[in-house]
PDB file of C-alpha atoms in Angstrom:
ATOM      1  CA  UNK H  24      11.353  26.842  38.107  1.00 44.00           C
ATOM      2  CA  UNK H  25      10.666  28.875  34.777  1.00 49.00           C
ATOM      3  CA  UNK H  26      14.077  29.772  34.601  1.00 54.00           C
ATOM      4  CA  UNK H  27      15.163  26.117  34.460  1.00 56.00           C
ATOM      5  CA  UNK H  28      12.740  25.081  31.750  1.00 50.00           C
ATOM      6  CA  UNK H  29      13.501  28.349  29.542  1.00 50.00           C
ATOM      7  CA  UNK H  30      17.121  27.331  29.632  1.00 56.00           C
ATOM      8  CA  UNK H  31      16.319  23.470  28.533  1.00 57.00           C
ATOM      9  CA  UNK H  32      13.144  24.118  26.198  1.00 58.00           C
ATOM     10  CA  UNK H  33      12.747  26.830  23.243  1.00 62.00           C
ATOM     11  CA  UNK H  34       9.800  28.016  24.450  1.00 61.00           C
ATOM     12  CA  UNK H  35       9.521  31.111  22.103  1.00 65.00           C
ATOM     13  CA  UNK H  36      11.529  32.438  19.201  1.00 65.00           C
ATOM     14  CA  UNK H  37      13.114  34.999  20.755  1.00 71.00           C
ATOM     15  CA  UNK H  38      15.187  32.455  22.506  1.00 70.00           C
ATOM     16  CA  UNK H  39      17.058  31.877  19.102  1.00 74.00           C
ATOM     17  CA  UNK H  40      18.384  35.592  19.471  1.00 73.00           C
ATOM     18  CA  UNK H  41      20.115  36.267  15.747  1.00 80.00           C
ATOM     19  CA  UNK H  42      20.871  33.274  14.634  1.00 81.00           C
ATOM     20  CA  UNK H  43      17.513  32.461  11.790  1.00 76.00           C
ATOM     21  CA  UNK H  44      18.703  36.045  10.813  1.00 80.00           C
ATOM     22  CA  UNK H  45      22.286  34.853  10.463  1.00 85.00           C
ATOM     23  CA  UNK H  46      21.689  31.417   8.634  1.00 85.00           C
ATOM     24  CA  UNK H  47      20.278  33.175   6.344  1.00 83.00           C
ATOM     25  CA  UNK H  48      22.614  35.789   5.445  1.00 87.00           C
ATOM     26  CA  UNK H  49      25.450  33.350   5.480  1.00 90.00           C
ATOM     27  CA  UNK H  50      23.757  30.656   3.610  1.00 87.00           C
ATOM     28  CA  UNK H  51      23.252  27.774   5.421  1.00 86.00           C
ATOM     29  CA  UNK H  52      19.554  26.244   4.467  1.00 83.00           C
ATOM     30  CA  UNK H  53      20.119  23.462   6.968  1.00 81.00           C
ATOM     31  CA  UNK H  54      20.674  25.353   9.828  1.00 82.00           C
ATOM     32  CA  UNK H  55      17.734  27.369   8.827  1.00 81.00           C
ATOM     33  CA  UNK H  56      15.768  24.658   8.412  1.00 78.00           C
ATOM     34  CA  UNK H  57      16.297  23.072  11.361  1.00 78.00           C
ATOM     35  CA  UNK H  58      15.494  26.203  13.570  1.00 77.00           C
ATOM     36  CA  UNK H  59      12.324  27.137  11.625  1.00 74.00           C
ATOM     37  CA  UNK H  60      11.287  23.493  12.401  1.00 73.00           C
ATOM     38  CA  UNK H  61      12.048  23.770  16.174  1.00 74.00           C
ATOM     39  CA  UNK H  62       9.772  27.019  16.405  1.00 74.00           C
ATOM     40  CA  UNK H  63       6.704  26.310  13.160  1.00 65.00           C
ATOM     41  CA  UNK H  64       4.600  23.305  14.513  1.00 68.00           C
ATOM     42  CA  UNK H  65       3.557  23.522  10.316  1.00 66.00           C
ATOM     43  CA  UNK H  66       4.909  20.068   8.711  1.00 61.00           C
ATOM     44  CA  UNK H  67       5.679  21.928   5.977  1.00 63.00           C
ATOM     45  CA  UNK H  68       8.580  23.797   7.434  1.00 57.00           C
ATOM     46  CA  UNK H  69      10.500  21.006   8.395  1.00 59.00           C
ATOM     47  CA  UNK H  70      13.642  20.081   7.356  1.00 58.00           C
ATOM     48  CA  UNK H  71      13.463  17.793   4.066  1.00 63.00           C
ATOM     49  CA  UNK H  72      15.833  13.985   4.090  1.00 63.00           C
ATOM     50  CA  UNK H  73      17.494  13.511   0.971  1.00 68.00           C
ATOM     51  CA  UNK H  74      16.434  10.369   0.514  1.00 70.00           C
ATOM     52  CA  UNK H  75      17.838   8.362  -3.006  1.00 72.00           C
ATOM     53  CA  UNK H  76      15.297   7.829  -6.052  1.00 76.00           C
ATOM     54  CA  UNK H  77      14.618   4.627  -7.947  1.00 77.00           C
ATOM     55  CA  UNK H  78      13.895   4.341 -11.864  1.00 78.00           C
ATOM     56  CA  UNK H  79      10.521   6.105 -11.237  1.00 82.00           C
ATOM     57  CA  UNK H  80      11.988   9.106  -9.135  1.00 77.00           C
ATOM     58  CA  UNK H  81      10.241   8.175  -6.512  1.00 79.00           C
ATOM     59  CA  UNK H  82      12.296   7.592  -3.024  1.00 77.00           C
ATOM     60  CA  UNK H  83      13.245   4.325  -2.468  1.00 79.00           C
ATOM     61  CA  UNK H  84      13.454   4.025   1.494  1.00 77.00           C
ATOM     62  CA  UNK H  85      14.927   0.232   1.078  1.00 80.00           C
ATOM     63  CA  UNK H  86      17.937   1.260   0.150  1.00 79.00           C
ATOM     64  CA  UNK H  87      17.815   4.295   2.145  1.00 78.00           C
ATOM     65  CA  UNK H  88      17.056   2.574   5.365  1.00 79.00           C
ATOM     66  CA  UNK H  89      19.514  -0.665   3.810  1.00 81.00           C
ATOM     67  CA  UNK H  90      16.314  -3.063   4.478  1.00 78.00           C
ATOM     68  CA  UNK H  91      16.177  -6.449   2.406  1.00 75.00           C
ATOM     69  CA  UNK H  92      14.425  -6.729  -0.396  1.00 75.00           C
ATOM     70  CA  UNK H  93      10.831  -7.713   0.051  1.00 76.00           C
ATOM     71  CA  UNK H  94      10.036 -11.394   0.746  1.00 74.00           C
ATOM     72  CA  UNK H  95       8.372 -12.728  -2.427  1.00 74.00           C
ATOM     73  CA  UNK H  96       5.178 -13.706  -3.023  1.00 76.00           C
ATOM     74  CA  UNK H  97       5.720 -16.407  -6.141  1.00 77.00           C
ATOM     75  CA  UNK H  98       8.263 -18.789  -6.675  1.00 79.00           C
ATOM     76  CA  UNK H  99      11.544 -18.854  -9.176  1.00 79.00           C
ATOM     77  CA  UNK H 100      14.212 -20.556 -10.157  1.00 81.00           C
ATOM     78  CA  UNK H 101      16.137 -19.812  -6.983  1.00 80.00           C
ATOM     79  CA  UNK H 102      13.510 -21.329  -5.048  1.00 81.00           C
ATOM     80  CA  UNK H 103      13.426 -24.803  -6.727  1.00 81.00           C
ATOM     81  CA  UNK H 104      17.385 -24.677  -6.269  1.00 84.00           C
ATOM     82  CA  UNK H 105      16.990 -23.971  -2.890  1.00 84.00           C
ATOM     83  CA  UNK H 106      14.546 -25.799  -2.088  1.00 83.00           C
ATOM     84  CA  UNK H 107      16.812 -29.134  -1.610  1.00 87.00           C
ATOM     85  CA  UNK H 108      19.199 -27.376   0.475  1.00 88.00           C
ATOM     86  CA  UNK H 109      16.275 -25.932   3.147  1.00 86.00           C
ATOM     87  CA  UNK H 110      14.771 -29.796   3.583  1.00 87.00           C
ATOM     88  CA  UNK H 111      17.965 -31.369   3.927  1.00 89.00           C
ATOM     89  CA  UNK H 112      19.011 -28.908   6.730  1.00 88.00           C
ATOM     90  CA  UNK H 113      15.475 -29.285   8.403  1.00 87.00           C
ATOM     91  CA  UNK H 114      15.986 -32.960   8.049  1.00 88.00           C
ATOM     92  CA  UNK H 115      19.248 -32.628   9.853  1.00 86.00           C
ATOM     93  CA  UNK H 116      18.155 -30.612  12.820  1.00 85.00           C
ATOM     94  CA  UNK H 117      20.072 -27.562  12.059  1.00 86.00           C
ATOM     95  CA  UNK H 118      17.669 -25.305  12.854  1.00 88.00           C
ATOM     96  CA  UNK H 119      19.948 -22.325  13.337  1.00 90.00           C
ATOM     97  CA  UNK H 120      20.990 -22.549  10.190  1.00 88.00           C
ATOM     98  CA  UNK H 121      17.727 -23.139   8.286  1.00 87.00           C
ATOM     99  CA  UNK H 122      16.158 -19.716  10.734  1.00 88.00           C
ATOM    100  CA  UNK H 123      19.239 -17.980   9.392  1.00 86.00           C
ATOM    101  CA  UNK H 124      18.529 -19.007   5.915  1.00 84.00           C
ATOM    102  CA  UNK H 125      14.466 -18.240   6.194  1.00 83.00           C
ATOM    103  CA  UNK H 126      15.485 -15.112   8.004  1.00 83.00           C
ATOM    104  CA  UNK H 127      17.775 -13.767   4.519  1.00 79.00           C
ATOM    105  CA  UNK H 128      14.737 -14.813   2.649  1.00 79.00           C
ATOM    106  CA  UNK H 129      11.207 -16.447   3.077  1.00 79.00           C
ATOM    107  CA  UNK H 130       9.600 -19.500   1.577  1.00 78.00           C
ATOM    108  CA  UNK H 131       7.099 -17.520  -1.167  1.00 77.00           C
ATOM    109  CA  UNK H 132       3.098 -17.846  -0.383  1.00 71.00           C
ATOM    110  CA  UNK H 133       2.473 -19.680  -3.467  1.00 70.00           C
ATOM    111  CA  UNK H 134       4.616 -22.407  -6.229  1.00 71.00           C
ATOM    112  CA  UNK H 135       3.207 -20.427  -9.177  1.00 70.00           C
ATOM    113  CA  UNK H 136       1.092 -17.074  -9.849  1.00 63.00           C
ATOM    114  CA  UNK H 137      -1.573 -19.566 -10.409  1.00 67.00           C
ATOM    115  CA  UNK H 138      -1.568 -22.221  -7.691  1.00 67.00           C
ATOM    116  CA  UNK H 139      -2.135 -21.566  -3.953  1.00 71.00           C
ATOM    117  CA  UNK H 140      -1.661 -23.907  -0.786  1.00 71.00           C
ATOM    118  CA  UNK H 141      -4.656 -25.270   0.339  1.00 77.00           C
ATOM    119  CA  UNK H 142      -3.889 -24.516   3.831  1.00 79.00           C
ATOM    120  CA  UNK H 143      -3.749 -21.071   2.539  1.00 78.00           C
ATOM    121  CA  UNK H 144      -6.888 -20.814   0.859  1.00 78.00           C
ATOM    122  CA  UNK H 145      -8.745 -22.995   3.435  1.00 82.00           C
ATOM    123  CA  UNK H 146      -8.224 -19.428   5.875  1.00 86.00           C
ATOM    124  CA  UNK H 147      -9.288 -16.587   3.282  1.00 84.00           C
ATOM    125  CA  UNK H 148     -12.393 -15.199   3.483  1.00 85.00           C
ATOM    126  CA  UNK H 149     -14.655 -15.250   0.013  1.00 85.00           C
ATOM    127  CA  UNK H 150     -13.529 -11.872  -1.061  1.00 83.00           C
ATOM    128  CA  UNK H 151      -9.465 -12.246  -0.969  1.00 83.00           C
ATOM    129  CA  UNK H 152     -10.355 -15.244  -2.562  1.00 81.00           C
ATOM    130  CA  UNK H 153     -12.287 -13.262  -5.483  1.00 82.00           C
ATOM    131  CA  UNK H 154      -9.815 -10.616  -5.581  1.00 79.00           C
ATOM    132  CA  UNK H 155      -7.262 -13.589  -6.239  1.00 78.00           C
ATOM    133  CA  UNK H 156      -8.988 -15.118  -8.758  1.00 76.00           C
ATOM    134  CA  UNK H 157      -9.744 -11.583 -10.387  1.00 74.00           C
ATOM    135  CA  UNK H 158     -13.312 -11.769 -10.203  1.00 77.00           C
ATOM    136  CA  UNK H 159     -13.963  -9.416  -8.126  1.00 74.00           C
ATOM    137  CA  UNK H 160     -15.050  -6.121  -9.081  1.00 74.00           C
ATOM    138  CA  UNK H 161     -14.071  -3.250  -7.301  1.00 70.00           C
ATOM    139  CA  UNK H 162     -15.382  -0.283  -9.144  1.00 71.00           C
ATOM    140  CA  UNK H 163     -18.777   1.008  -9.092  1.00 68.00           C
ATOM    141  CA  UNK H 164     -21.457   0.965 -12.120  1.00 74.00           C
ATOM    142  CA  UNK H 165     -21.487   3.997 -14.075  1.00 74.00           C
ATOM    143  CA  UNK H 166     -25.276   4.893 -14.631  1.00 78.00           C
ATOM    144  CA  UNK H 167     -25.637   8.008 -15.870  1.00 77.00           C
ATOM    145  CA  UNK H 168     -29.358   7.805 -16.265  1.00 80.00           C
ATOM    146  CA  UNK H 169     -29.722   7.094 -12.453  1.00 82.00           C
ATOM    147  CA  UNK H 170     -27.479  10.315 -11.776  1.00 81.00           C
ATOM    148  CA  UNK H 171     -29.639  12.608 -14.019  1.00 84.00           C
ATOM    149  CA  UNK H 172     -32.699  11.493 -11.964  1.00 85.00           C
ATOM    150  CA  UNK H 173     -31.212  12.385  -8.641  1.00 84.00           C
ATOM    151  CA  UNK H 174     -30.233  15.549  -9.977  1.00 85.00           C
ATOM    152  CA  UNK H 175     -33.611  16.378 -11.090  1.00 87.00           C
ATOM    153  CA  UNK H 176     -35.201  15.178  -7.771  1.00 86.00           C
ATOM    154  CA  UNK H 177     -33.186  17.350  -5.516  1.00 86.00           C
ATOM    155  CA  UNK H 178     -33.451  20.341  -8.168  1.00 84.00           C
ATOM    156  CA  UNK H 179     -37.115  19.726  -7.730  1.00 85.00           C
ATOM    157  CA  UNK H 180     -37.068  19.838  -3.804  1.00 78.00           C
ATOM    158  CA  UNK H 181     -35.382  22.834  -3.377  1.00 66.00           C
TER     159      UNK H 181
END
């Protein structure tokens, strides 16, 4: 039975005979990449995706994975526009085509960056509704004073 799983599994790295030796000397980073990964179980020696940057230069896995932009969370121009369209298809029973249409892109959350459905805010709990409103404060008090006494205290302990 060992036999049969050496052949199947890379159980060590002499399995790989010459070949990290010979990616290297030839050149090829992927191949060398790959077969450090299959033998390190270190994260950091696994092979890197090149993966496309946005305006930031940070990677933009949207594009890279060709998801749809993110449903949005305020309503625009488009909306209003389409607005007419989506009731006169619900009103019509053509509910395959109003999914489809929902499916390309949501309804946004809220009309405005201001207002907010009541059957939404009926369901939030008093903190999402402060963090909404920006009244809630998420940072801590700075008292030095208070530090400079705990600081003393434990000094004085030890």
């Amino acid at each position: 039975m060992l036999p049969e799983i050496h052949a199947n599994l890379l159980v060590n790295d002499s399995q790989l005979g010459d070949s990290l030796n010979q990616a290297v000397h030839q050149g090829r980073r992927g191949d060398f990449g790959l077969l450090l990964a299959l033998i390190s179980e270190d994260a950091r020696d696994l092979p890197r995706i090149d993966e496309p940057k946005n305006e930031q230069g940070e990677p933009d896995w949207r594009r890279y994975f060709d998801l749809p932009a993110t449903n949005p969370l305020y309503a625009n121009e488009e909306d209003a526009l389409r607005a007419p369209q989506l009731s006169a298809l619900a009103g019509g029973l053509h509910q395959d085509s109003l999914r489809l249409l929902l499916a390309m892109r949501a309804e946004p959350l809220r009309v405005s960056d201001r207002a907010l459905p009541a059957e939404v805010s009926g369901n939030l709990n008093p903190r999402t509704l402060a963090r909404l409103d920006g009244s809630l404060k998420t940072g801590l008090m700075v008292q030095p004073e208070r530090m400079l006494d705990v600081l003393n205290a434990v000094h004085a302990t030890a």
